[in-house]
Short mmCIF file of C-alpha atoms in Angstrom, two decimals:
data_model
loop_
_atom_site.label_atom_id
_atom_site.label_comp_id
_atom_site.label_asym_id
_atom_site.label_seq_id
_atom_site.Cartn_x
_atom_site.Cartn_y
_atom_site.Cartn_z
CA MET U 1 113.75 160.20 66.76
CA ILE U 2 110.46 158.43 67.17
CA ASN U 3 111.95 155.23 65.75
CA ARG U 4 114.83 155.34 68.22
CA SER U 5 112.53 155.98 71.16
CA VAL U 6 110.25 153.17 70.15
CA THR U 7 113.24 150.89 69.74
CA ARG U 8 114.55 151.90 73.15
CA SER U 9 111.10 151.23 74.66
CA ALA U 10 111.03 147.84 73.02
CA LEU U 11 114.54 147.07 74.27
CA SER U 12 113.46 148.20 77.77
CA GLY U 13 110.47 145.92 77.56
CA THR U 14 112.74 143.07 76.49
CA MET U 15 115.01 143.69 79.48
CA ALA U 16 112.01 143.81 81.81
CA LEU U 17 110.68 140.56 80.48
CA ALA U 18 114.10 138.97 80.71
CA ALA U 19 114.24 140.10 84.34
CA THR U 20 110.82 138.52 84.81
CA GLY U 21 112.23 135.27 83.47
CA LEU U 22 115.14 135.52 85.88
CA LEU U 23 112.70 135.99 88.73
CA VAL U 24 111.01 132.78 87.70
CA LEU U 25 114.36 131.07 88.02
CA LEU U 26 114.30 131.75 91.74
CA PRO U 27 112.98 128.59 93.44
CA PRO U 28 109.65 129.03 95.24
CA SER U 29 109.60 128.62 99.00
CA PRO U 30 108.60 125.03 99.84
CA PRO U 31 105.41 124.56 101.89
CA ALA U 32 105.97 124.18 105.61
CA ALA U 33 106.29 120.51 106.50
CA ALA U 34 104.23 119.06 109.33
CA ASP U 35 106.19 118.53 112.52
CA SER U 36 106.40 114.75 112.85
CA ARG U 37 107.32 115.13 116.49
CA SER U 38 103.99 116.69 117.42
CA ASP U 39 100.77 114.80 117.94
CA PRO U 40 98.14 115.87 115.37
CA ALA U 41 95.29 115.40 117.84
CA VAL U 42 94.56 119.12 117.98
CA ARG U 43 94.02 119.24 114.20
CA ALA U 44 90.85 117.19 114.34
CA PRO U 45 88.41 119.48 112.44
CA GLY U 46 89.66 117.92 109.19
CA LEU U 47 89.66 114.31 110.33
CA PRO U 48 87.98 111.84 107.99
CA ARG U 49 85.14 109.80 109.37
CA ALA U 50 86.05 106.24 110.31
CA PRO U 51 84.56 103.37 108.32
CA ALA U 52 81.66 101.45 109.77
CA VAL U 53 82.51 98.48 111.95
CA ALA U 54 81.04 95.20 110.87
CA GLY U 55 79.39 93.21 113.60
CA SER U 56 78.92 96.11 116.02
CA PRO U 57 76.15 95.54 118.53
CA GLY U 58 73.16 97.80 118.43
CA VAL U 59 71.80 100.20 120.99
CA HIS U 60 72.25 99.21 124.58
CA GLY U 61 69.48 99.81 127.04
CA SER U 62 69.47 101.23 130.52
CA ALA U 63 70.88 99.66 133.64
CA GLY U 64 69.41 96.75 135.50
CA SER U 65 68.29 96.48 139.06
CA PRO U 66 70.61 97.44 141.93
CA GLY U 67 72.16 95.05 144.30
CA SER U 68 75.70 94.12 143.33
CA PRO U 69 78.49 95.60 145.44
CA GLY U 70 81.10 97.81 143.88
CA ALA U 71 78.92 98.68 140.89
CA HIS U 72 79.69 101.65 138.68
CA GLY U 73 76.78 103.22 136.91
CA SER U 74 74.12 100.63 137.70
CA SER U 75 74.58 97.65 139.96
CA ALA U 76 73.52 94.23 138.82
CA SER U 77 75.24 90.96 138.25
CA PRO U 78 77.46 90.93 135.14
CA ARG U 79 76.20 89.22 132.06
CA ALA U 80 77.27 88.76 128.50
CA HIS U 81 75.17 91.12 126.39
CA GLY U 82 74.56 90.27 122.79
CA SER U 83 76.61 87.75 120.89
CA PRO U 84 80.38 87.62 121.19
CA GLY U 85 80.58 89.09 117.72
CA PRO U 86 82.31 87.50 114.75
CA HIS U 87 84.58 85.28 116.80
CA GLY U 88 82.29 82.44 117.76
CA SER U 89 83.16 81.19 121.22
CA PRO U 90 84.81 83.82 123.42
CA ARG U 91 87.82 81.53 123.78
CA SER U 92 88.34 81.00 120.06
CA VAL U 93 90.98 83.70 119.75
CA SER U 94 93.59 83.29 117.05
CA ALA U 95 96.28 85.93 116.64
CA ALA U 96 96.49 87.13 113.07
CA HIS U 97 100.23 87.34 112.66
CA GLY U 98 101.18 89.74 109.91
CA PRO U 99 104.47 89.70 108.04
CA ALA U 100 107.02 89.51 110.80
CA ALA U 101 110.08 91.70 110.72
CA GLY U 102 113.53 90.32 111.25
CA ALA U 103 114.77 89.75 114.76
CA HIS U 104 117.19 92.62 114.39
CA GLY U 105 114.94 94.85 112.31
CA PRO U 106 113.75 98.31 113.24
CA ALA U 107 112.17 98.80 116.66
CA SER U 108 108.89 99.88 115.14
CA ALA U 109 107.29 100.54 111.80
CA PRO U 110 107.21 104.11 110.51
CA GLU U 111 103.86 105.72 111.19
CA ALA U 112 103.28 106.21 107.46
CA ASP U 113 103.54 102.42 106.97
CA ILE U 114 100.86 101.59 109.56
CA ASP U 115 97.63 100.35 108.01
CA ARG U 116 94.94 102.26 109.91
CA ALA U 117 92.21 100.10 108.40
CA LEU U 118 93.58 96.94 110.02
CA LEU U 119 92.05 97.58 113.43
CA TYR U 120 88.60 97.92 111.85
CA ARG U 121 88.75 94.29 110.76
CA PRO U 122 87.34 91.71 113.16
CA GLY U 123 89.57 89.38 115.11
CA THR U 124 92.84 89.59 117.00
CA HIS U 125 95.68 91.49 115.38
CA ALA U 126 99.32 91.16 116.45
CA ARG U 127 102.63 91.04 114.57
CA PRO U 128 105.31 89.69 116.91
CA LYS U 129 108.81 89.37 115.51
CA PRO U 130 110.60 86.02 115.64
CA GLY U 131 111.29 85.08 119.24
CA ALA U 132 108.63 87.37 120.68
CA PRO U 133 105.72 85.83 122.63
CA ALA U 134 102.24 85.72 121.15
CA PRO U 135 99.60 87.90 122.84
CA PRO U 136 97.46 86.22 125.52
CA GLU U 137 94.11 84.62 124.77
CA LEU U 138 91.43 86.60 126.60
CA SER U 139 87.68 86.27 126.98
CA ALA U 140 86.89 89.98 126.66
CA LEU U 141 84.70 91.03 123.75
CA SER U 142 87.22 93.73 122.92
CA TRP U 143 90.70 94.70 124.12
CA LEU U 144 93.77 96.70 123.15
CA VAL U 145 97.29 97.29 124.44
CA ALA U 146 99.40 100.23 123.27
CA ASP U 147 102.53 102.22 123.98
CA ALA U 148 101.32 105.46 125.57
CA GLY U 149 104.45 107.34 124.56
CA THR U 150 104.46 106.60 120.84
CA GLY U 151 100.78 105.79 120.43
CA GLU U 152 101.67 102.51 118.72
CA VAL U 153 99.07 99.76 119.13
CA LEU U 154 100.93 96.54 119.96
CA ALA U 155 97.97 94.17 119.72
CA ALA U 156 94.19 94.37 119.74
CA ARG U 157 90.99 92.42 119.33
CA ASP U 158 87.98 94.11 117.74
CA ALA U 159 89.41 97.48 118.74
CA HIS U 160 86.60 99.48 117.12
CA LEU U 161 83.71 97.30 118.28
CA LYS U 162 81.14 99.71 119.73
CA LEU U 163 80.16 98.70 123.26
CA PRO U 164 78.75 100.43 126.36
CA PRO U 165 81.72 101.89 128.25
CA ALA U 166 80.28 102.18 131.79
CA SER U 167 82.32 104.47 134.06
CA THR U 168 85.42 104.33 131.87
CA LEU U 169 83.63 107.13 129.98
CA LYS U 170 84.47 109.35 132.97
CA THR U 171 87.95 109.62 131.46
CA LEU U 172 86.48 111.65 128.58
CA PHE U 173 84.47 113.67 131.10
CA ALA U 174 87.69 114.51 132.94
CA LEU U 175 89.54 115.43 129.74
CA THR U 176 86.68 117.80 128.92
CA ALA U 177 85.98 119.46 132.26
CA LEU U 178 89.30 119.35 134.15
CA PRO U 179 90.86 122.26 132.23
CA ARG U 180 87.70 124.37 132.68
CA LEU U 181 87.31 124.15 136.47
CA ALA U 182 89.82 125.58 138.94
CA GLU U 183 90.51 122.80 141.44
CA HIS U 184 90.51 125.06 144.49
CA SER U 185 87.23 126.79 143.68
CA ARG U 186 84.11 125.77 145.59
CA HIS U 187 80.61 124.81 144.57
CA THR U 188 77.44 124.65 146.65
CA VAL U 189 75.46 121.70 145.34
CA LYS U 190 71.76 122.27 144.67
CA GLU U 191 69.25 119.51 145.34
CA GLU U 192 68.03 119.57 141.75
CA GLU U 193 71.52 118.77 140.49
CA LEU U 194 71.21 115.34 142.10
CA ASP U 195 67.62 114.59 141.06
CA ASP U 196 68.35 112.58 137.90
CA ILE U 197 71.04 110.21 139.19
CA GLY U 198 70.22 106.76 137.82
CA PRO U 199 69.00 103.96 140.09
CA GLY U 200 71.83 101.84 141.49
CA SER U 201 74.49 104.43 140.59
CA SER U 202 77.73 104.49 142.53
CA THR U 203 78.04 107.68 144.56
CA VAL U 204 80.57 109.35 146.83
CA GLY U 205 77.97 110.80 149.19
CA ILE U 206 77.38 114.40 148.09
CA VAL U 207 74.68 116.22 150.05
CA GLY U 208 72.55 118.97 148.52
CA GLY U 209 73.09 122.38 150.06
CA GLU U 210 76.68 121.61 151.07
CA SER U 211 79.76 123.33 149.62
CA TYR U 212 82.57 121.26 148.11
CA GLU U 213 85.99 122.07 146.71
CA VAL U 214 86.42 121.07 143.07
CA ALA U 215 89.44 118.92 143.96
CA ASP U 216 87.28 116.88 146.35
CA LEU U 217 84.67 116.41 143.66
CA TRP U 218 87.31 115.09 141.26
CA ARG U 219 88.50 112.63 143.89
CA GLY U 220 84.88 111.53 144.16
CA VAL U 221 84.86 110.90 140.40
CA PHE U 222 88.14 108.99 140.14
CA LEU U 223 88.18 107.07 143.41
CA SER U 224 84.50 106.36 144.16
CA SER U 225 83.30 106.61 140.55
CA GLY U 226 80.63 108.91 141.97
CA ASN U 227 77.88 109.80 139.56
CA ASP U 228 76.79 112.45 142.06
CA ALA U 229 80.21 114.10 141.74
CA VAL U 230 79.86 114.09 137.95
CA ARG U 231 76.48 115.80 138.29
CA ALA U 232 77.90 118.53 140.52
CA LEU U 233 80.89 119.18 138.28
CA SER U 234 78.68 119.21 135.18
CA ALA U 235 76.53 121.90 136.79
CA MET U 236 79.67 123.99 137.23
CA ASN U 237 80.67 123.24 133.65
CA GLY U 238 77.59 124.80 132.07
CA GLY U 239 75.03 122.08 132.70
CA TRP U 240 74.39 118.48 131.74
CA ASP U 241 73.48 119.04 128.09
CA SER U 242 76.36 121.44 127.55
CA THR U 243 78.77 118.90 129.04
CA VAL U 244 77.44 116.20 126.70
CA ALA U 245 78.05 118.48 123.71
CA GLN U 246 81.55 119.33 124.94
CA MET U 247 82.43 115.66 125.40
CA ARG U 248 81.24 114.78 121.91
CA LYS U 249 83.36 117.57 120.47
CA LYS U 250 86.38 116.52 122.51
CA ALA U 251 86.08 112.92 121.32
CA LYS U 252 86.11 114.06 117.69
CA GLN U 253 89.12 116.30 118.33
CA LEU U 254 91.01 113.29 119.65
CA GLY U 255 90.01 111.13 116.69
CA ALA U 256 87.79 108.91 118.88
CA LEU U 257 85.04 108.43 116.31
CA ASP U 258 83.40 105.32 117.82
CA THR U 259 82.20 107.21 120.90
CA HIS U 260 78.71 108.63 121.29
CA VAL U 261 78.04 110.37 124.61
CA VAL U 262 74.56 110.50 126.11
CA SER U 263 75.30 110.43 129.86
CA PRO U 264 78.65 111.94 130.99
CA ASP U 265 78.89 109.61 134.00
CA GLY U 266 78.84 106.48 131.82
CA TYR U 267 75.47 105.29 133.10
CA ASP U 268 73.74 103.06 130.56
CA ALA U 269 71.71 105.12 128.08
CA PRO U 270 70.24 104.25 124.67
CA GLY U 271 72.85 104.82 121.99
CA GLN U 272 75.76 105.47 124.35
CA VAL U 273 78.80 103.55 123.11
CA SER U 274 82.56 103.69 122.89
CA SER U 275 85.31 101.22 121.98
CA ALA U 276 88.56 99.82 123.32
CA TYR U 277 90.36 102.00 120.80
CA ASP U 278 88.63 105.22 121.85
CA LEU U 279 89.01 104.52 125.58
CA SER U 280 92.74 103.95 125.01
CA VAL U 281 92.90 107.29 123.19
CA PHE U 282 91.27 108.99 126.19
CA ALA U 283 93.73 107.35 128.57
CA ARG U 284 96.73 108.37 126.48
CA ALA U 285 95.49 111.97 126.35
CA GLY U 286 94.85 111.92 130.10
CA LEU U 287 98.37 110.72 130.86
CA ALA U 288 99.65 113.97 129.35
CA SER U 289 97.80 115.91 132.08
CA PRO U 290 99.45 116.03 135.54
CA GLU U 291 96.07 116.63 137.20
CA PHE U 292 94.50 113.64 135.46
CA VAL U 293 97.41 111.40 136.49
CA ARG U 294 97.34 112.66 140.06
CA TYR U 295 93.65 111.91 140.53
CA SER U 296 93.60 108.60 138.66
CA SER U 297 96.61 107.23 140.56
CA THR U 298 95.35 108.18 144.04
CA VAL U 299 94.70 105.04 146.09
CA ASP U 300 92.76 106.60 148.99
CA ALA U 301 91.76 110.04 150.25
CA GLU U 302 89.50 111.93 152.66
CA PHE U 303 86.13 113.15 151.44
CA PRO U 304 84.09 115.78 153.32
CA GLY U 305 81.41 114.20 155.47
CA GLU U 306 82.30 110.66 154.41
CA GLY U 307 85.71 110.04 155.94
CA GLY U 308 88.08 107.91 153.92
CA ILE U 309 87.39 106.71 150.37
CA VAL U 310 89.36 104.04 148.47
CA ASN U 311 89.90 103.78 144.73
CA THR U 312 87.54 101.19 143.23
CA ASN U 313 90.25 100.21 140.70
CA ARG U 314 91.37 97.03 142.45
CA LEU U 315 94.42 96.65 140.22
CA LEU U 316 95.60 99.87 141.88
CA SER U 317 94.28 99.51 145.42
CA GLY U 318 94.68 95.74 145.87
CA GLU U 319 91.22 95.50 147.42
CA ASP U 320 89.18 92.27 147.49
CA GLY U 321 92.19 90.03 147.05
CA VAL U 322 93.34 91.46 143.70
CA GLU U 323 97.12 91.79 143.64
CA PRO U 324 98.17 95.38 142.81
CA TYR U 325 100.04 95.73 139.54
CA PRO U 326 103.61 97.06 139.91
CA GLY U 327 104.03 100.53 138.44
CA LEU U 328 100.31 101.02 137.85
CA ILE U 329 99.32 104.63 137.20
CA GLY U 330 95.65 103.81 137.46
CA VAL U 331 93.17 105.45 135.05
CA LYS U 332 89.57 104.07 135.38
CA ASN U 333 87.36 101.03 135.86
CA GLY U 334 83.61 100.62 135.40
CA PHE U 335 80.61 98.35 135.52
CA THR U 336 76.99 98.45 134.37
CA SER U 337 74.54 95.67 133.61
CA ASP U 338 74.80 96.37 129.86
CA ALA U 339 78.53 97.03 129.70
CA GLY U 340 79.70 94.31 132.04
CA TYR U 341 83.10 95.03 133.59
CA THR U 342 85.37 97.48 131.81
CA LEU U 343 88.85 98.77 132.64
CA ILE U 344 91.51 101.11 131.30
CA ALA U 345 94.84 100.49 133.03
CA ALA U 346 98.17 102.27 132.53
CA ALA U 347 101.49 101.16 133.98
CA LYS U 348 105.09 102.35 133.75
CA ARG U 349 108.16 100.13 133.73
CA GLY U 350 111.72 100.88 132.67
CA GLY U 351 110.87 104.28 131.22
CA ARG U 352 108.02 102.89 129.11
CA THR U 353 104.29 103.41 129.75
CA LEU U 354 101.67 101.01 128.39
CA VAL U 355 97.90 101.35 128.24
CA ALA U 356 95.62 98.29 128.31
CA THR U 357 91.86 98.45 127.79
CA VAL U 358 89.56 95.50 128.44
CA MET U 359 85.81 95.49 127.74
CA ASN U 360 83.38 92.91 129.07
CA PRO U 361 85.22 89.64 129.84
CA GLN U 362 82.97 86.63 129.31
CA TRP U 363 84.61 84.32 131.82
CA GLY U 364 86.31 84.49 135.19
CA GLY U 365 83.93 86.39 137.46
CA VAL U 366 84.09 89.93 138.83
CA HIS U 367 87.89 90.10 138.88
CA ALA U 368 88.47 88.81 135.35
CA VAL U 369 88.76 92.34 133.94
CA TYR U 370 91.74 93.02 136.22
CA GLU U 371 93.48 89.74 135.47
CA GLU U 372 93.05 90.09 131.72
CA ALA U 373 94.42 93.63 131.85
CA ARG U 374 97.34 92.27 133.87
CA GLU U 375 98.05 89.69 131.16
CA LEU U 376 98.05 92.37 128.47
CA LEU U 377 100.43 94.62 130.39
CA ASP U 378 102.75 91.71 131.18
CA TRP U 379 102.81 90.70 127.52
CA GLY U 380 103.46 94.24 126.35
CA PHE U 381 106.37 94.78 128.71
CA THR U 382 107.83 91.34 127.94
CA ALA U 383 107.53 91.69 124.17
CA GLY U 384 109.06 95.16 124.34
CA LYS U 385 110.07 96.38 120.90
CA ARG U 386 109.88 92.91 119.39
CA VAL U 387 106.48 93.56 117.87
CA VAL U 388 105.50 95.47 114.75
CA PRO U 389 102.68 97.93 115.49
CA VAL U 390 99.26 97.06 114.12
CA GLY U 391 97.87 100.57 114.49
CA THR U 392 98.29 103.93 116.16
CA LEU U 393 96.29 105.92 118.69
CA LYS U 394 97.22 109.15 116.92
CA PRO U 395 94.51 110.56 114.68
CA PRO U 396 95.39 110.99 111.02
CA PRO U 397 96.45 114.50 109.99
CA PRO U 398 93.80 116.59 108.26
CA PRO U 399 93.99 117.05 104.49
CA LEU U 400 95.89 120.10 103.27
CA PRO U 401 93.70 122.98 102.04
CA PRO U 402 93.55 123.40 98.23
CA MET U 403 95.82 125.92 96.54
CA PRO U 404 94.00 129.19 95.65
CA PRO U 405 93.35 129.53 91.89
CA THR U 406 95.61 131.90 89.95
CA SER U 407 94.69 133.72 86.75
CA PRO U 408 96.44 136.49 84.76
CA ALA U 409 94.96 139.99 84.92
CA PRO U 410 93.13 140.85 81.68
CA ALA U 411 94.76 143.48 79.50
CA GLY U 412 92.89 146.80 79.32
CA PRO U 413 91.28 148.01 76.09
CA GLY U 414 93.45 149.94 73.70
CA SER U 415 96.68 148.53 75.01
CA SER U 416 99.70 148.68 72.76
CA PRO U 417 101.30 145.45 71.50
CA MET U 418 104.16 145.91 73.97
CA ALA U 419 101.72 146.42 76.87
CA LYS U 420 99.89 143.25 75.90
CA VAL U 421 103.13 141.28 75.84
CA ALA U 422 104.30 142.73 79.17
CA GLY U 423 100.90 142.00 80.71
CA ALA U 424 101.03 138.35 79.65
CA ALA U 425 104.37 137.61 81.28
CA PRO U 426 103.38 137.96 84.96
CA GLY U 427 100.40 135.71 84.34
CA ALA U 428 102.61 133.01 82.86
CA ARG U 429 104.97 133.30 85.81
CA SER U 430 102.24 132.98 88.47
CA VAL U 431 100.80 129.84 86.86
CA SER U 432 104.23 128.20 86.74
CA VAL U 433 104.93 128.95 90.40
CA ALA U 434 101.53 127.64 91.45
CA ARG U 435 102.12 124.41 89.57
CA ALA U 436 105.54 124.02 91.11
CA ALA U 437 104.05 124.57 94.53
CA ASP U 438 101.36 122.02 93.76
CA ASP U 439 104.09 119.66 92.59
CA GLY U 440 106.04 120.07 95.80
CA SER U 441 109.10 118.74 94.00
CA GLY U 442 111.10 121.96 93.57
CA SER U 443 112.53 120.64 90.27
CA GLY U 444 113.68 123.07 87.58
CA TYR U 445 111.73 121.70 84.62
CA LEU U 446 108.94 124.28 84.75
CA VAL U 447 111.22 127.24 85.50
CA PRO U 448 113.31 127.20 82.24
CA ALA U 449 110.08 126.84 80.28
CA ALA U 450 108.75 130.02 81.91
CA PHE U 451 112.03 131.82 81.13
CA VAL U 452 112.00 130.74 77.47
CA SER U 453 108.33 131.75 77.22
CA SER U 454 109.13 135.20 78.59
CA ALA U 455 112.00 135.67 76.14
CA CYS U 456 109.86 134.52 73.21
CA LEU U 457 107.06 136.89 74.17
CA ALA U 458 109.58 139.75 74.44
CA ALA U 459 110.97 138.95 70.98
CA VAL U 460 107.45 138.89 69.50
CA GLY U 461 106.74 142.27 71.04
CA LEU U 462 109.95 143.75 69.67
CA PHE U 463 109.22 142.29 66.24
CA VAL U 464 105.72 143.81 66.20
CA VAL U 465 106.98 147.25 67.18
CA ARG U 466 109.86 147.27 64.67
CA ARG U 467 107.57 146.01 61.89
CA SER U 468 105.00 148.70 62.59
CA GLY U 469 107.81 151.27 62.51
CA ARG U 470 109.00 150.12 59.07
CA ARG U 471 105.51 150.28 57.54
CA ARG U 472 105.12 154.06 58.14
CA PRO U 473 108.34 155.85 57.10
CA GLU U 474 106.44 158.73 55.46
CA GLU U 475 104.83 159.68 58.74
CA GLU U 476 108.22 159.82 60.40
CA GLU U 477 109.58 162.08 57.59
CA ILE U 478 106.59 164.43 57.78
CA ILE U 479 106.96 164.80 61.55
CA HIS U 480 110.64 165.59 61.16
#
C-alpha cells in the first residue's frame, strides 16, 4: 500500500514537473518597445552627459557700457569676443561633405544611423546629395539649420560651441514659465523686483506699483525683449533664484547640455553660456506650444502706459530696412557686448518648418545676423530632402533599467527527495525566462533546455523514491 502511494506521489510529481516544463514552453511577453513616433525629450532624467567641446571659449564677463540702439541685455557696439575658434579666419568655412546618398535615395537617414558625436567636432558639417546646393559660407562663430518637424539637423558649424546667448535665452525662460502662469492673471509689480536690472538693459517700460496682466508681460518679453518684464514674471514664478533652477532643469530635460543659466533674461553674467544646438532645441520645443508661437510671431501690440510696441526681430517686423522673411514665425533675437548679435528664426513654407540659429557674425554690421539666418533658411528650403542629416535635435533615449536579479527559493530543512526536486524546478524556470527576456530574441533555444531539465529532474526524483522503496521491503511487510 505504502509502495503504491509513494509511486503515485512520484508519478504526480513527475506530471507536475512535466507541466512546469510545458509552462516554460510558453513564450515570455516581449518588453514594451519604445514608441518611435514620440519625442523622448520628456525622458531626460537618464540622459548621458555630452562630451566636452574642444575649443570652447571660457567664461564671458558682464555687459559693456550702454549707448547702442536696439540693444538686448546690455547695449554697446558689437565686437568679436575671443578667437574665432578652430577655423582660423571667419571666412575660411569649408563644408565637410560626408558620404553622399544617391540622388534617388531615401529622404532622410534613419535616426539610429545618425552619428550624434559628429556635431561635437569642429567645423562645418553638411551632407548634400548629388545635385543639392552646398550650404552658405557665413561669418558667424556658430550656426545651425534644422527641420523643426523631424528634428533633423541639415547643416551646422560648431553647433556645440559654448557662447553667451544674449536675449535668445529668453526662449528657455518662456518654455519654463509659460505653463506655470495663467496669462489672464494680474501682477502688481514691486519696486524691489526691478532693482537689479543690469545697466543698459532693454526694457518695455514697467513701472513699480502698477498692475499688469501676464499676457502683457509676455508681450513685453517677446516683442521688446524687456528685462523688466522677465523680472516681474520671475517674481510670479517663485523668484529669481527659483527661476534659474527651473530653467537649468528644463534645459537638461530637453537634452540641451551646453546651456548654463545664471540670469534668466540673458544679460551677460560670468559662466552663462548656451550653443546654437541648444537654442535650436529651445525653439523647436517652443514651436510645439501655441502660446509660445503666438507671442513670438506677434509683430506689434499695445502695452499699458507705453502705447504701441514693435517686435525687435527685424526679420519679422521689417524694421530698419531689413526685408521681412516670407513665412517667418519669429522666435527670438538678442544682443549683448559679450554675445554680439544672436538670432533664432523659424519659418514655414510648403508644409515644412525650419529653424535657423546664428550666433555672433563677425562681418556685415548690425544686420548681418538677419541676413545670415535668411541664407540658412533659403538653403534649407531649396535643398529640401536632398540632404542627409548630420544630427538630430531630439535627445537620446535613456538607458533601460537593469533586469531584477532572480534566484531560486532555498529548500527547507528535512525536505524529502521529491520536495527537493520539485523545489528546484521553479528556480530553473525563472532563470531561463529572465535570460530570454534579457536576450530579447524570443528564440526557443533556452525553452527546450528548461523542459528537458525539468523532465530529467523528475526522473531523478522518481528513481530516488523507487530505490528507497526497494531497500526496505521488511518494513513494508511488518506494517502490513
